[in-house]
CSV table of C-alpha atoms and ligand atoms in Angstrom, one decimal:
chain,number,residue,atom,x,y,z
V,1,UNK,CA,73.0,222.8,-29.9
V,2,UNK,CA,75.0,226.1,-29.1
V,3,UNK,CA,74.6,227.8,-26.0
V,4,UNK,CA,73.1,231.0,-27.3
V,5,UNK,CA,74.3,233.4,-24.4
V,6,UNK,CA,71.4,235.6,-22.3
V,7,UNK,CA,70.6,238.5,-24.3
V,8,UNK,CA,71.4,241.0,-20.8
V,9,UNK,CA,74.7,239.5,-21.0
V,10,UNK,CA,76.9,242.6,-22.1
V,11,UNK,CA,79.0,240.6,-25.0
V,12,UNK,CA,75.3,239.4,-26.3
V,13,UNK,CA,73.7,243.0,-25.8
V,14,UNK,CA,76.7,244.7,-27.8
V,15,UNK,CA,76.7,242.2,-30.2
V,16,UNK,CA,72.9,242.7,-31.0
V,17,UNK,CA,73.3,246.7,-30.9
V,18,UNK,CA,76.7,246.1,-33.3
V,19,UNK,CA,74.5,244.0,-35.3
V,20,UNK,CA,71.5,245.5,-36.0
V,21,UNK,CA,73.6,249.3,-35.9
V,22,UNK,CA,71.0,250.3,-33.5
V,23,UNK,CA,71.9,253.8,-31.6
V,24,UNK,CA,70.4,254.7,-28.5
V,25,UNK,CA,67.7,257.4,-28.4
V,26,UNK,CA,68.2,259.6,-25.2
V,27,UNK,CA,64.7,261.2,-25.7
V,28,UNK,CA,63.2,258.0,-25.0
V,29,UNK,CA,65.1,257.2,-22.1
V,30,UNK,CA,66.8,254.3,-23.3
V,31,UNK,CA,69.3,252.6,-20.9
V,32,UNK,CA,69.4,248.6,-21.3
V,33,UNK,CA,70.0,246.6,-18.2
V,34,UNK,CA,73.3,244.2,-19.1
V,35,UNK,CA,73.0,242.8,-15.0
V,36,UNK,CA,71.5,239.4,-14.3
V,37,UNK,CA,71.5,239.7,-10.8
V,38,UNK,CA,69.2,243.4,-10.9
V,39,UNK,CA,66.7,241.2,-14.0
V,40,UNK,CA,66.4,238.3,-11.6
V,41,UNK,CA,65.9,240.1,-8.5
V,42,UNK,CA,63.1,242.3,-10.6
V,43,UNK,CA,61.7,239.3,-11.9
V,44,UNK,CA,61.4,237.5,-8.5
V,45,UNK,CA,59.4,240.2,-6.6
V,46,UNK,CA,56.9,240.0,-9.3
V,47,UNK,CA,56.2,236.4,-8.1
V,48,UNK,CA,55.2,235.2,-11.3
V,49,UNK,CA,54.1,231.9,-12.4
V,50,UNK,CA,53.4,229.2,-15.3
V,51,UNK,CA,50.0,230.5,-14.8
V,52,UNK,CA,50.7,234.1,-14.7
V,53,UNK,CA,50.9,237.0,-17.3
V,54,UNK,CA,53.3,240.0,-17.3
V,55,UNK,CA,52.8,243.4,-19.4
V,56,UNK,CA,56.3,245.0,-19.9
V,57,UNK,CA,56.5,248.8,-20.7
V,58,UNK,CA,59.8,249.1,-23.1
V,59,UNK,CA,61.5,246.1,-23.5
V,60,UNK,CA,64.3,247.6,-25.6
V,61,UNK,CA,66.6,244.8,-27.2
V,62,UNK,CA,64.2,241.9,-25.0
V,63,UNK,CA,66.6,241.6,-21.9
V,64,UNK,CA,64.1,241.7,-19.2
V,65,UNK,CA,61.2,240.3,-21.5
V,66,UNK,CA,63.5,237.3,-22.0
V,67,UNK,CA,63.2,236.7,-18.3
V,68,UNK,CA,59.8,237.1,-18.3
V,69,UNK,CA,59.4,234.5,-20.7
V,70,UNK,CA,60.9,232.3,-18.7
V,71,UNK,CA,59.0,232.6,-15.1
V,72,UNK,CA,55.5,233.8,-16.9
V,73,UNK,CA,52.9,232.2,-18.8
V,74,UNK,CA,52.1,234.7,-21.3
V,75,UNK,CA,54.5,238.1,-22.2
V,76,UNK,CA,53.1,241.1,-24.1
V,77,UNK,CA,55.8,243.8,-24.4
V,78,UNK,CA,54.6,247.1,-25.8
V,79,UNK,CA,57.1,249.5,-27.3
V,80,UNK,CA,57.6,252.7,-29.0
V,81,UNK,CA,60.5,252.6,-30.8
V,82,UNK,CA,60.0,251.1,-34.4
V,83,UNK,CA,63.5,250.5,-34.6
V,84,UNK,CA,63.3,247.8,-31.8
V,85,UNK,CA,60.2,245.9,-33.4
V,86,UNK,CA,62.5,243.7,-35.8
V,87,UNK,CA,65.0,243.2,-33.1
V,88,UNK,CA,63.2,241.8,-30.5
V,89,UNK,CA,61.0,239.9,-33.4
V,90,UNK,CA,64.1,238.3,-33.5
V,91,UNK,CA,65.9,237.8,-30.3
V,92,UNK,CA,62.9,236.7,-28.7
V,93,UNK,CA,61.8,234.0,-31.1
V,94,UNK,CA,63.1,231.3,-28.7
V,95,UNK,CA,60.0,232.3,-26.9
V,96,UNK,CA,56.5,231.5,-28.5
V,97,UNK,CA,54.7,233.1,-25.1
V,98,UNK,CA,56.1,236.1,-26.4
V,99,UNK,CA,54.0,238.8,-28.7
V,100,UNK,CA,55.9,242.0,-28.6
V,101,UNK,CA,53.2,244.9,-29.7
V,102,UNK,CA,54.4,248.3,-31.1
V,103,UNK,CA,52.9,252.0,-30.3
V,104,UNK,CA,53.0,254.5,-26.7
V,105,UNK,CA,51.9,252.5,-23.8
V,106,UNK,CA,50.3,256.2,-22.8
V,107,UNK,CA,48.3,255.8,-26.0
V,108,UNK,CA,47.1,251.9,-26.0
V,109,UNK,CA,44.2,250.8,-24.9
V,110,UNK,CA,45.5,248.7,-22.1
V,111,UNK,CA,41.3,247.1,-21.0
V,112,UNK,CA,41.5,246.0,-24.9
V,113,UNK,CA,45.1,244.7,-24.6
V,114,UNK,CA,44.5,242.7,-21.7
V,115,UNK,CA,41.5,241.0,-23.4
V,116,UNK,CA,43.6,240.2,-26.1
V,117,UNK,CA,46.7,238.5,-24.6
V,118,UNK,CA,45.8,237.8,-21.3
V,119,UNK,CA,42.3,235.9,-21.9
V,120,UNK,CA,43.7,232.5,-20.0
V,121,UNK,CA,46.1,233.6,-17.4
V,122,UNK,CA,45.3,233.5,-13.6
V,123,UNK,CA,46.8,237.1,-13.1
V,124,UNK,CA,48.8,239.8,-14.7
V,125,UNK,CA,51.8,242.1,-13.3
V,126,UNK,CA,53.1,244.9,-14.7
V,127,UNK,CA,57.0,244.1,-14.9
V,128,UNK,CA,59.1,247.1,-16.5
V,129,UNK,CA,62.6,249.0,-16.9
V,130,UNK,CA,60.5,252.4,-17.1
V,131,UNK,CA,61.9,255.1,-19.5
V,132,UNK,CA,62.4,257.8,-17.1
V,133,UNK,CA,61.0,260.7,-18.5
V,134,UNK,CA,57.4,259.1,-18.3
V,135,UNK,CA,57.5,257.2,-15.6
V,136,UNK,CA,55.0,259.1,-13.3
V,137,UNK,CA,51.8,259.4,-16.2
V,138,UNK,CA,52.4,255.9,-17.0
V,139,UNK,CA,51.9,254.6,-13.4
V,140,UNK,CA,49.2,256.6,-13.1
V,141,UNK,CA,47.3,255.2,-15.9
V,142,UNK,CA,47.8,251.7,-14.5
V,143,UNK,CA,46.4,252.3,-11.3
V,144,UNK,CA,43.9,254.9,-12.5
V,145,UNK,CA,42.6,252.3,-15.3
V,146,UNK,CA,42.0,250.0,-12.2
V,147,UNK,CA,43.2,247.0,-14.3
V,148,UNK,CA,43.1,244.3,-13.0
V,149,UNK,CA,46.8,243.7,-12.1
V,150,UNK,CA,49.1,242.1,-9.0
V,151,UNK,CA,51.7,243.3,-8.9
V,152,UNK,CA,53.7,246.5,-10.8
V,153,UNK,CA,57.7,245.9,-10.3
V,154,UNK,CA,59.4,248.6,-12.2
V,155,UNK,CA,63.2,249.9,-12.1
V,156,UNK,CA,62.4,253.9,-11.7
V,157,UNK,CA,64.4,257.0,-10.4
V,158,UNK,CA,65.7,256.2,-7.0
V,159,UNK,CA,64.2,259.4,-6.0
V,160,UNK,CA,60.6,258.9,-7.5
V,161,UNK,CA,60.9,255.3,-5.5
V,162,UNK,CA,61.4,256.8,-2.4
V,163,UNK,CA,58.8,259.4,-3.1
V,164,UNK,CA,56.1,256.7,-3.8
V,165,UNK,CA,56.9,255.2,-0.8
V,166,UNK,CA,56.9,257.5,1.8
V,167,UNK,CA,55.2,258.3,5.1
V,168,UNK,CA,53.4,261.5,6.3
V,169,UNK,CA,55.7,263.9,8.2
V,170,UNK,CA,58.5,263.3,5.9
V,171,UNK,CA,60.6,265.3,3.5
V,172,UNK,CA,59.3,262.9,-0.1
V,173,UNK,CA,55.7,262.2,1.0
V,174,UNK,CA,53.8,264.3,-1.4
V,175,UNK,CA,50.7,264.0,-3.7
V,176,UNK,CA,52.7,261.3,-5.3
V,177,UNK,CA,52.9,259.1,-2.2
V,178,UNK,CA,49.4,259.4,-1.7
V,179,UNK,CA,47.8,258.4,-5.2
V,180,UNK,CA,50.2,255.7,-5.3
V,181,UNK,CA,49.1,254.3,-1.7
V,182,UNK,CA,45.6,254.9,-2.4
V,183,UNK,CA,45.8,251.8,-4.8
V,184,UNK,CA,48.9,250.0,-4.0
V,185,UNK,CA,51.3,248.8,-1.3
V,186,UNK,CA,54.5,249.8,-2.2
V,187,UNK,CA,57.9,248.1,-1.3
V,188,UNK,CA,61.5,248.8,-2.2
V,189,UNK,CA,62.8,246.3,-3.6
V,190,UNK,CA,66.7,247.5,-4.2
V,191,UNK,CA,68.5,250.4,-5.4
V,192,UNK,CA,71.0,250.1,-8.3
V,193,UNK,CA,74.1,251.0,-9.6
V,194,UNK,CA,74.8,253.0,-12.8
V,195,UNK,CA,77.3,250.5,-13.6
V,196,UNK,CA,74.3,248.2,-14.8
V,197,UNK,CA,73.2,250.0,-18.1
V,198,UNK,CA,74.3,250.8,-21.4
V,199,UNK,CA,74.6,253.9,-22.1
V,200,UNK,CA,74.6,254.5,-17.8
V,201,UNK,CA,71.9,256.8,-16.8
V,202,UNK,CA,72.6,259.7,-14.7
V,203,UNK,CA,70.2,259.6,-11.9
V,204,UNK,CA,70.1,256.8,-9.7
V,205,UNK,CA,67.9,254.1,-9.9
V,206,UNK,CA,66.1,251.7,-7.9
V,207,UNK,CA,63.5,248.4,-8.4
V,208,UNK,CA,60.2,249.4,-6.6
V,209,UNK,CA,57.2,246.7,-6.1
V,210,UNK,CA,53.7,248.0,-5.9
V,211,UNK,CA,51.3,245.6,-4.7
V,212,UNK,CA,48.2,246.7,-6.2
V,213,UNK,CA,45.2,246.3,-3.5
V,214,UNK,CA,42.0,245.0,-3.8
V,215,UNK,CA,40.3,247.8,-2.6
V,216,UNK,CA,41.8,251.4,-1.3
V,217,UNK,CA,42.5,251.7,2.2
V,218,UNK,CA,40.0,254.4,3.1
V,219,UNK,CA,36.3,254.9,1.9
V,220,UNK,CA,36.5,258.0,-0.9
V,221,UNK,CA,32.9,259.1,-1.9
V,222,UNK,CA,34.2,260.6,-4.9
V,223,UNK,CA,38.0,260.0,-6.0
V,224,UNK,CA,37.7,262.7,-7.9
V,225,UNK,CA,37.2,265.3,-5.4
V,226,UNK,CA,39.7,263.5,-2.7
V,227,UNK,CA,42.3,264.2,-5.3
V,228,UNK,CA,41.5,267.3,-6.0
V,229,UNK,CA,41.6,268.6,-2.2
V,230,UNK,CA,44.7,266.4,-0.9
V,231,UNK,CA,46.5,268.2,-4.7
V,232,UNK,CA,45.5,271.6,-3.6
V,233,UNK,CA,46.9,270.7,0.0
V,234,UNK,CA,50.2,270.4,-1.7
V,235,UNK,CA,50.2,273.5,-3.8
V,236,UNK,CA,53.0,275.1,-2.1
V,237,UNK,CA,54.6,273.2,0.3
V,238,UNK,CA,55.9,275.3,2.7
V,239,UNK,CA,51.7,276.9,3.3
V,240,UNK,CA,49.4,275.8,5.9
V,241,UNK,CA,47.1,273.7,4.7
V,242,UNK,CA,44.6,276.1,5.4
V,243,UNK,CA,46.6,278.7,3.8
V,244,UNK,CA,46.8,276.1,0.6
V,245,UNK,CA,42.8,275.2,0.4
V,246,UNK,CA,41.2,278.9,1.1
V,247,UNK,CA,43.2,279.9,-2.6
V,248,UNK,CA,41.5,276.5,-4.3
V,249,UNK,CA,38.3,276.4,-2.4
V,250,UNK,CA,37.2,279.0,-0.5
V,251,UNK,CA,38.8,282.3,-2.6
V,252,UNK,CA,37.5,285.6,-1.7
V,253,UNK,CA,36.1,284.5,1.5
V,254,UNK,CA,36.9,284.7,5.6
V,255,UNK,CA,38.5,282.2,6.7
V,256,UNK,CA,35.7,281.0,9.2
V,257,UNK,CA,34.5,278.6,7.4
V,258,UNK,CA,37.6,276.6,6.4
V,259,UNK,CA,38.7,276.3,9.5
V,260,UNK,CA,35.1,275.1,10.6
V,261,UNK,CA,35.2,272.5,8.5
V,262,UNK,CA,39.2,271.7,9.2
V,263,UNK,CA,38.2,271.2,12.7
V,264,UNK,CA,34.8,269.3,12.1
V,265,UNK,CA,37.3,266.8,10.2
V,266,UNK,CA,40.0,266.9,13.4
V,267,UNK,CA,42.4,268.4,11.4
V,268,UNK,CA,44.6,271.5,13.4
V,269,UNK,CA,44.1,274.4,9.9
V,270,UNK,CA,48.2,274.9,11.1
V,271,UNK,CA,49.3,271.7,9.8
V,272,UNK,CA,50.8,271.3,6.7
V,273,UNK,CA,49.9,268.8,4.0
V,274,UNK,CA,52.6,266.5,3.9
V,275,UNK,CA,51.7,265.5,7.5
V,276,UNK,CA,48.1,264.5,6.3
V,277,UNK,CA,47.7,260.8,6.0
V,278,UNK,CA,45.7,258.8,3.6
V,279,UNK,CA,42.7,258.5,5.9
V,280,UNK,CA,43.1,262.5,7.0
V,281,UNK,CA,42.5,263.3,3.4
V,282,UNK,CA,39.6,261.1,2.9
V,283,UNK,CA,37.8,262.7,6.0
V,284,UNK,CA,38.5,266.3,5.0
V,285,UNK,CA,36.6,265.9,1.1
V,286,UNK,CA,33.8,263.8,3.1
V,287,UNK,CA,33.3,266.9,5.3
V,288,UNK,CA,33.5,269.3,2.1
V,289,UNK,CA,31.1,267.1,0.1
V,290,UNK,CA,28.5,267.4,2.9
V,291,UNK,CA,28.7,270.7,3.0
V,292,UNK,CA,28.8,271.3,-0.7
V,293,UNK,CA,32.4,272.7,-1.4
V,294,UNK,CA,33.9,270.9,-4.6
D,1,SAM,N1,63.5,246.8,-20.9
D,1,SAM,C1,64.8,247.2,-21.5
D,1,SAM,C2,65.9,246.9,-20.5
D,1,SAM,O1,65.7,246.8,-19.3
D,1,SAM,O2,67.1,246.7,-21.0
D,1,SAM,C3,64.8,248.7,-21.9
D,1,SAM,C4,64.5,249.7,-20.9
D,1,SAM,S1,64.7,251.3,-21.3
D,1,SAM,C5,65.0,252.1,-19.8
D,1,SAM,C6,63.1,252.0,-21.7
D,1,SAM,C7,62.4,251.4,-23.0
D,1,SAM,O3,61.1,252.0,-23.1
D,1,SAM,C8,63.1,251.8,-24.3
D,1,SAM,O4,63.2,250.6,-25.1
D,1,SAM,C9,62.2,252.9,-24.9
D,1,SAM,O5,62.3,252.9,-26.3
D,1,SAM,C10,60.9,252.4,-24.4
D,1,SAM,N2,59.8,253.5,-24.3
D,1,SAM,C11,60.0,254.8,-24.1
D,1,SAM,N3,58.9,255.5,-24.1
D,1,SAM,C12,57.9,254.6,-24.3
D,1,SAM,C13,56.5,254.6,-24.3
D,1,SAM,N4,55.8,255.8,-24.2
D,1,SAM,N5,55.8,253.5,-24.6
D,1,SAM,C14,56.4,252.3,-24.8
D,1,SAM,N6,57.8,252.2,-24.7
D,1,SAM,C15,58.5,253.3,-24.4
Protein backbone atom coordinates (compact mmCIF):
# COMPACT_ATOMS: atom_id res chain seq x y z
CA UNK A 1 0.00 0.00 0.00
CA UNK A 2 1.25 3.74 -0.75
CA UNK A 3 2.24 5.87 1.99
CA UNK A 4 -0.43 8.49 1.52
CA UNK A 5 1.52 11.58 3.13
CA UNK A 6 -0.14 13.58 6.35
CA UNK A 7 -2.57 15.94 4.96
CA UNK A 8 -0.60 19.08 7.27
CA UNK A 9 2.28 18.16 5.34
CA UNK A 10 2.76 21.37 2.95
CA UNK A 11 3.28 19.23 -0.47
CA UNK A 12 -0.06 17.21 0.62
CA UNK A 13 -1.99 20.54 1.70
CA UNK A 14 -1.11 22.31 -1.75
CA UNK A 15 -1.78 19.39 -3.51
CA UNK A 16 -5.36 19.10 -2.05
CA UNK A 17 -6.01 23.12 -2.45
CA UNK A 18 -4.44 22.65 -6.29
CA UNK A 19 -6.77 19.85 -6.58
CA UNK A 20 -9.95 20.71 -5.50
CA UNK A 21 -9.05 24.71 -6.79
CA UNK A 22 -10.07 25.76 -3.42
CA UNK A 23 -9.15 29.61 -2.64
CA UNK A 24 -8.89 30.80 0.76
CA UNK A 25 -11.68 32.97 2.23
CA UNK A 26 -10.02 35.83 4.45
CA UNK A 27 -13.49 36.66 5.89
CA UNK A 28 -13.52 33.49 7.57
CA UNK A 29 -10.25 33.50 8.82
CA UNK A 30 -8.83 30.83 7.07
CA UNK A 31 -5.11 30.00 7.75
CA UNK A 32 -4.28 26.07 7.51
CA UNK A 33 -1.65 24.79 9.90
CA UNK A 34 1.08 22.85 7.42
CA UNK A 35 3.42 22.16 10.96
CA UNK A 36 3.42 18.78 12.60
CA UNK A 37 5.30 19.67 15.46
CA UNK A 38 2.45 22.85 16.43
CA UNK A 39 -0.74 19.78 15.48
CA UNK A 40 1.02 17.36 17.85
CA UNK A 41 1.85 19.62 20.55
CA UNK A 42 -2.03 20.91 20.25
CA UNK A 43 -3.16 17.46 20.17
CA UNK A 44 -1.11 16.39 23.28
CA UNK A 45 -2.33 18.98 25.75
CA UNK A 46 -5.73 17.92 25.01
CA UNK A 47 -4.80 14.52 26.64
CA UNK A 48 -7.06 12.55 24.66
CA UNK A 49 -7.78 8.99 24.54
CA UNK A 50 -9.27 5.73 22.75
CA UNK A 51 -12.04 6.54 25.07
CA UNK A 52 -12.26 10.22 24.50
CA UNK A 53 -14.19 12.55 22.08
CA UNK A 54 -12.99 15.83 20.54
CA UNK A 55 -15.34 18.65 18.97
CA UNK A 56 -13.19 20.70 16.46
CA UNK A 57 -14.42 24.24 15.45
CA UNK A 58 -13.14 24.69 11.56
CA UNK A 59 -11.28 21.94 10.45
CA UNK A 60 -10.53 23.47 7.04
CA UNK A 61 -8.87 20.84 4.53
CA UNK A 62 -8.87 18.08 7.93
CA UNK A 63 -5.16 18.68 9.07
CA UNK A 64 -5.79 18.84 12.68
CA UNK A 65 -8.97 16.66 12.60
CA UNK A 66 -6.71 14.05 10.98
CA UNK A 67 -4.78 14.05 14.24
CA UNK A 68 -7.65 13.88 16.21
CA UNK A 69 -8.64 10.85 14.59
CA UNK A 70 -5.87 9.33 15.51
CA UNK A 71 -5.50 10.00 19.48
CA UNK A 72 -9.57 10.30 19.97
CA UNK A 73 -12.25 7.92 20.00
CA UNK A 74 -14.89 9.77 18.28
CA UNK A 75 -14.26 13.28 15.98
CA UNK A 76 -17.12 15.61 15.07
CA UNK A 77 -15.80 18.64 13.07
CA UNK A 78 -18.27 21.37 12.44
CA UNK A 79 -17.65 23.89 9.66
CA UNK A 80 -18.91 26.72 7.81
CA UNK A 81 -17.61 26.76 4.69
CA UNK A 82 -19.56 24.55 2.07
CA UNK A 83 -16.74 24.54 -0.09
CA UNK A 84 -14.73 22.34 2.48
CA UNK A 85 -17.60 19.71 3.10
CA UNK A 86 -16.63 17.57 -0.05
CA UNK A 87 -13.00 17.94 0.72
CA UNK A 88 -12.68 16.77 3.99
CA UNK A 89 -15.62 14.04 3.02
CA UNK A 90 -12.81 13.01 1.21
CA UNK A 91 -9.46 13.37 2.82
CA UNK A 92 -10.78 12.06 5.93
CA UNK A 93 -12.30 8.85 4.79
CA UNK A 94 -9.29 6.87 6.14
CA UNK A 95 -11.05 7.69 9.28
CA UNK A 96 -14.58 6.04 10.06
CA UNK A 97 -14.51 7.97 13.78
CA UNK A 98 -14.76 10.81 11.76
CA UNK A 99 -18.33 12.68 10.91
CA UNK A 100 -17.56 16.09 9.77
CA UNK A 101 -21.00 18.35 10.16
CA UNK A 102 -21.62 21.58 8.21
CA UNK A 103 -23.31 25.01 9.48
CA UNK A 104 -21.82 28.12 12.22
CA UNK A 105 -20.64 26.57 15.33
CA UNK A 106 -22.28 30.01 16.80
CA UNK A 107 -25.48 28.79 15.37
CA UNK A 108 -25.60 24.73 16.31
CA UNK A 109 -26.97 23.43 18.95
CA UNK A 110 -23.99 22.14 20.62
CA UNK A 111 -26.32 20.15 24.01
CA UNK A 112 -28.07 18.38 20.73
CA UNK A 113 -24.72 17.74 19.07
CA UNK A 114 -23.11 16.23 21.87
CA UNK A 115 -26.09 13.81 22.24
CA UNK A 116 -25.65 12.86 18.96
CA UNK A 117 -21.97 12.01 18.48
CA UNK A 118 -20.74 11.72 21.70
CA UNK A 119 -23.44 9.22 23.33
CA UNK A 120 -20.44 6.53 24.28
CA UNK A 121 -17.32 8.44 24.92
CA UNK A 122 -15.87 8.92 28.53
CA UNK A 123 -15.22 12.77 27.89
CA UNK A 124 -15.15 15.39 25.30
CA UNK A 125 -12.58 18.38 24.54
CA UNK A 126 -12.89 21.02 22.48
CA UNK A 127 -9.69 20.83 20.13
CA UNK A 128 -9.54 23.83 17.48
CA UNK A 129 -7.47 26.15 15.00
CA UNK A 130 -10.08 29.02 15.89
CA UNK A 131 -10.90 31.48 13.01
CA UNK A 132 -9.77 34.61 14.47
CA UNK A 133 -12.39 36.97 13.98
CA UNK A 134 -14.83 34.81 16.28
CA UNK A 135 -12.81 33.56 18.56
CA UNK A 136 -14.04 35.38 21.73
CA UNK A 137 -18.18 34.58 21.15
CA UNK A 138 -17.38 31.20 20.40
CA UNK A 139 -15.43 30.44 23.65
CA UNK A 140 -17.96 32.01 25.37
CA UNK A 141 -20.69 29.81 24.27
CA UNK A 142 -18.64 26.81 25.30
CA UNK A 143 -18.22 27.76 28.73
CA UNK A 144 -21.45 29.63 28.95
CA UNK A 145 -23.44 26.41 27.55
CA UNK A 146 -21.67 24.60 30.57
CA UNK A 147 -21.19 21.56 28.40
CA UNK A 148 -19.87 19.10 29.63
CA UNK A 149 -16.21 19.31 28.31
CA UNK A 150 -12.32 18.68 29.62
CA UNK A 151 -10.50 20.29 28.19
CA UNK A 152 -10.69 23.38 25.22
CA UNK A 153 -7.04 23.55 23.43
CA UNK A 154 -7.32 26.11 20.74
CA UNK A 155 -4.55 28.05 18.56
CA UNK A 156 -5.92 31.87 19.07
CA UNK A 157 -4.37 35.37 18.81
CA UNK A 158 -1.27 35.40 20.97
CA UNK A 159 -2.70 38.52 22.39
CA UNK A 160 -6.23 37.15 23.28
CA UNK A 161 -4.12 34.08 24.99
CA UNK A 162 -2.38 36.21 27.06
CA UNK A 163 -5.48 38.17 27.84
CA UNK A 164 -7.39 34.92 29.02
CA UNK A 165 -4.71 34.16 31.04
CA UNK A 166 -3.82 36.89 33.05
CA UNK A 167 -3.61 37.97 36.74
CA UNK A 168 -5.13 41.03 38.56
CA UNK A 169 -2.81 44.03 38.58
CA UNK A 170 -1.68 43.51 35.13
CA UNK A 171 -1.75 45.43 31.90
CA UNK A 172 -4.25 42.16 29.84
CA UNK A 173 -6.35 41.11 32.85
CA UNK A 174 -9.69 42.36 31.91
CA UNK A 175 -13.32 41.15 31.74
CA UNK A 176 -12.00 38.61 29.49
CA UNK A 177 -9.65 37.04 31.98
CA UNK A 178 -12.23 36.85 34.46
CA UNK A 179 -15.21 35.03 32.54
CA UNK A 180 -12.67 32.74 31.25
CA UNK A 181 -11.24 31.87 34.90
CA UNK A 182 -14.57 31.82 36.28
CA UNK A 183 -14.97 28.41 34.36
CA UNK A 184 -11.66 27.22 33.39
CA UNK A 185 -8.00 27.00 34.25
CA UNK A 186 -6.12 28.28 31.67
CA UNK A 187 -2.50 27.36 30.48
CA UNK A 188 -0.20 28.47 27.70
CA UNK A 189 0.58 25.99 25.96
CA UNK A 190 3.15 27.66 23.15
CA UNK A 191 3.21 30.57 20.96
CA UNK A 192 3.71 30.12 17.16
CA UNK A 193 5.31 31.26 14.22
CA UNK A 194 3.60 32.71 11.17
CA UNK A 195 5.74 30.55 9.21
CA UNK A 196 3.34 27.66 10.09
CA UNK A 197 0.17 28.58 7.98
CA UNK A 198 -0.97 28.95 4.54
CA UNK A 199 -1.83 31.86 3.67
CA UNK A 200 0.37 33.27 7.10
CA UNK A 201 -1.79 35.26 9.32
CA UNK A 202 -0.74 38.55 10.44
CA UNK A 203 -1.13 38.53 14.16
CA UNK A 204 0.62 36.27 16.17
CA UNK A 205 -0.54 33.20 17.40
CA UNK A 206 -0.39 30.97 20.23
CA UNK A 207 -1.92 27.26 21.45
CA UNK A 208 -3.86 28.03 24.85
CA UNK A 209 -5.38 25.06 27.09
CA UNK A 210 -8.31 25.74 29.16
CA UNK A 211 -9.09 23.21 31.65
CA UNK A 212 -12.59 23.54 32.18
CA UNK A 213 -13.46 23.12 36.14
CA UNK A 214 -15.90 21.31 37.81
CA UNK A 215 -17.23 23.96 39.57
CA UNK A 216 -16.23 27.95 39.55
CA UNK A 217 -13.83 28.97 41.97
CA UNK A 218 -16.00 31.36 44.00
CA UNK A 219 -19.69 31.00 45.18
CA UNK A 220 -21.79 33.55 42.51
CA UNK A 221 -25.52 33.83 43.71
CA UNK A 222 -26.40 34.97 40.44
CA UNK A 223 -23.84 34.78 37.41
CA UNK A 224 -25.74 37.03 35.85
CA UNK A 225 -25.48 39.97 38.06
CA UNK A 226 -21.51 39.13 38.92
CA UNK A 227 -21.00 39.71 35.28
CA UNK A 228 -22.79 42.48 35.01
CA UNK A 229 -20.96 44.45 37.89
CA UNK A 230 -17.20 43.09 37.34
CA UNK A 231 -18.31 44.36 33.13
CA UNK A 232 -19.32 47.76 34.41
CA UNK A 233 -16.00 47.78 36.63
CA UNK A 234 -14.18 47.71 33.27
CA UNK A 235 -16.05 50.33 31.42
CA UNK A 236 -13.32 52.60 31.13
CA UNK A 237 -10.23 51.43 32.25
CA UNK A 238 -8.41 54.14 33.35
CA UNK A 239 -11.79 55.11 36.14
CA UNK A 240 -11.98 54.21 39.65
CA UNK A 241 -14.01 51.50 40.11
CA UNK A 242 -16.17 53.59 42.04
CA UNK A 243 -16.08 56.12 39.41
CA UNK A 244 -17.03 53.09 36.80
CA UNK A 245 -20.11 51.53 39.00
CA UNK A 246 -21.90 54.93 40.27
CA UNK A 247 -22.53 55.61 36.05
CA UNK A 248 -24.02 51.66 35.82
CA UNK A 249 -25.57 51.38 39.17
CA UNK A 250 -26.03 54.09 41.23
CA UNK A 251 -26.68 57.16 38.48
CA UNK A 252 -28.00 60.30 39.74
CA UNK A 253 -27.15 59.67 43.17
CA UNK A 254 -24.32 60.70 46.04
CA UNK A 255 -21.78 58.78 46.19
CA UNK A 256 -22.35 57.57 49.91
CA UNK A 257 -23.74 54.72 49.24
CA UNK A 258 -21.36 53.12 46.83
CA UNK A 259 -18.74 53.61 48.73
CA UNK A 260 -20.70 52.03 51.78
CA UNK A 261 -21.19 49.17 50.12
CA UNK A 262 -17.42 49.18 48.45
CA UNK A 263 -16.18 49.11 51.90
CA UNK A 264 -18.74 46.64 53.44
CA UNK A 265 -17.22 44.23 50.66
CA UNK A 266 -13.36 45.41 51.72
CA UNK A 267 -12.85 46.90 48.63
CA UNK A 268 -10.77 50.61 48.80
CA UNK A 269 -13.74 52.65 46.08
CA UNK A 270 -9.83 54.09 44.67
CA UNK A 271 -8.95 50.93 43.18
CA UNK A 272 -9.31 50.20 39.80
CA UNK A 273 -10.97 47.06 38.25
CA UNK A 274 -8.22 45.28 36.73
CA UNK A 275 -6.77 44.80 40.21
CA UNK A 276 -10.07 43.06 41.43
CA UNK A 277 -9.74 39.38 41.58
CA UNK A 278 -12.17 36.62 40.92
CA UNK A 279 -13.24 36.28 44.55
CA UNK A 280 -13.26 40.49 44.96
CA UNK A 281 -15.95 40.50 42.33
CA UNK A 282 -17.98 37.74 43.69
CA UNK A 283 -18.10 39.64 47.17
CA UNK A 284 -18.97 42.98 45.78
CA UNK A 285 -22.50 41.64 43.63
CA UNK A 286 -23.17 39.46 46.97
CA UNK A 287 -23.16 42.84 48.91
CA UNK A 288 -25.28 44.57 46.03
CA UNK A 289 -27.76 41.67 45.90
CA UNK A 290 -28.43 42.10 49.70
CA UNK A 291 -28.93 45.34 49.48
CA UNK A 292 -31.05 45.21 46.38
CA UNK A 293 -28.91 47.08 43.66
CA UNK A 294 -28.96 44.98 40.26
N1 LIG B 1 -8.36 23.45 11.36
C1 LIG B 1 -7.76 23.90 10.10
C2 LIG B 1 -6.26 23.97 10.26
O1 LIG B 1 -5.81 24.06 11.41
O2 LIG B 1 -5.57 23.92 9.26
C3 LIG B 1 -8.33 25.25 9.66
C4 LIG B 1 -8.27 26.37 10.67
S1 LIG B 1 -8.74 27.95 10.05
C5 LIG B 1 -7.84 28.99 11.14
C6 LIG B 1 -10.39 28.24 10.66
C7 LIG B 1 -11.49 27.38 10.03
O3 LIG B 1 -12.73 27.73 10.67
C8 LIG B 1 -11.72 27.59 8.54
O4 LIG B 1 -11.83 26.35 7.92
C9 LIG B 1 -13.05 28.36 8.46
O5 LIG B 1 -13.77 28.13 7.27
C10 LIG B 1 -13.77 27.83 9.69
N2 LIG B 1 -14.81 28.71 10.27
C11 LIG B 1 -14.83 30.07 10.27
N3 LIG B 1 -15.91 30.53 10.93
C12 LIG B 1 -16.58 29.43 11.39
C13 LIG B 1 -17.79 29.25 12.13
N4 LIG B 1 -18.50 30.31 12.57
N5 LIG B 1 -18.22 27.99 12.38
C14 LIG B 1 -17.48 26.91 11.96
N6 LIG B 1 -16.34 27.03 11.24
C15 LIG B 1 -15.89 28.26 10.97
Amino acid sequence: MNRIDDISTPRRTKEIIQRYGFSFKKSLGQNFLIDQNILNKIVDAADLDKDKGALEIGPGIGALTEKLAQAAETVTAVEIDQRLIPILREVLEPYPNVTVEHGDVLKVDLRDLFERRFGGVSKISVVANLPYYVTTPILMKLLEEKLPLENIVVMIQKEVAERMAASPGTKDYGSLSIAVQYYCEPQMVCTVPHTVFIPQPNVESAVIRLKVREKPPVHVEDEAHFFEVMQASFTQRRKTIANNLKSRFFPGEGRERLEALLQEAGIDPSRRGETLSIEEYARLSSVFLKAGIR
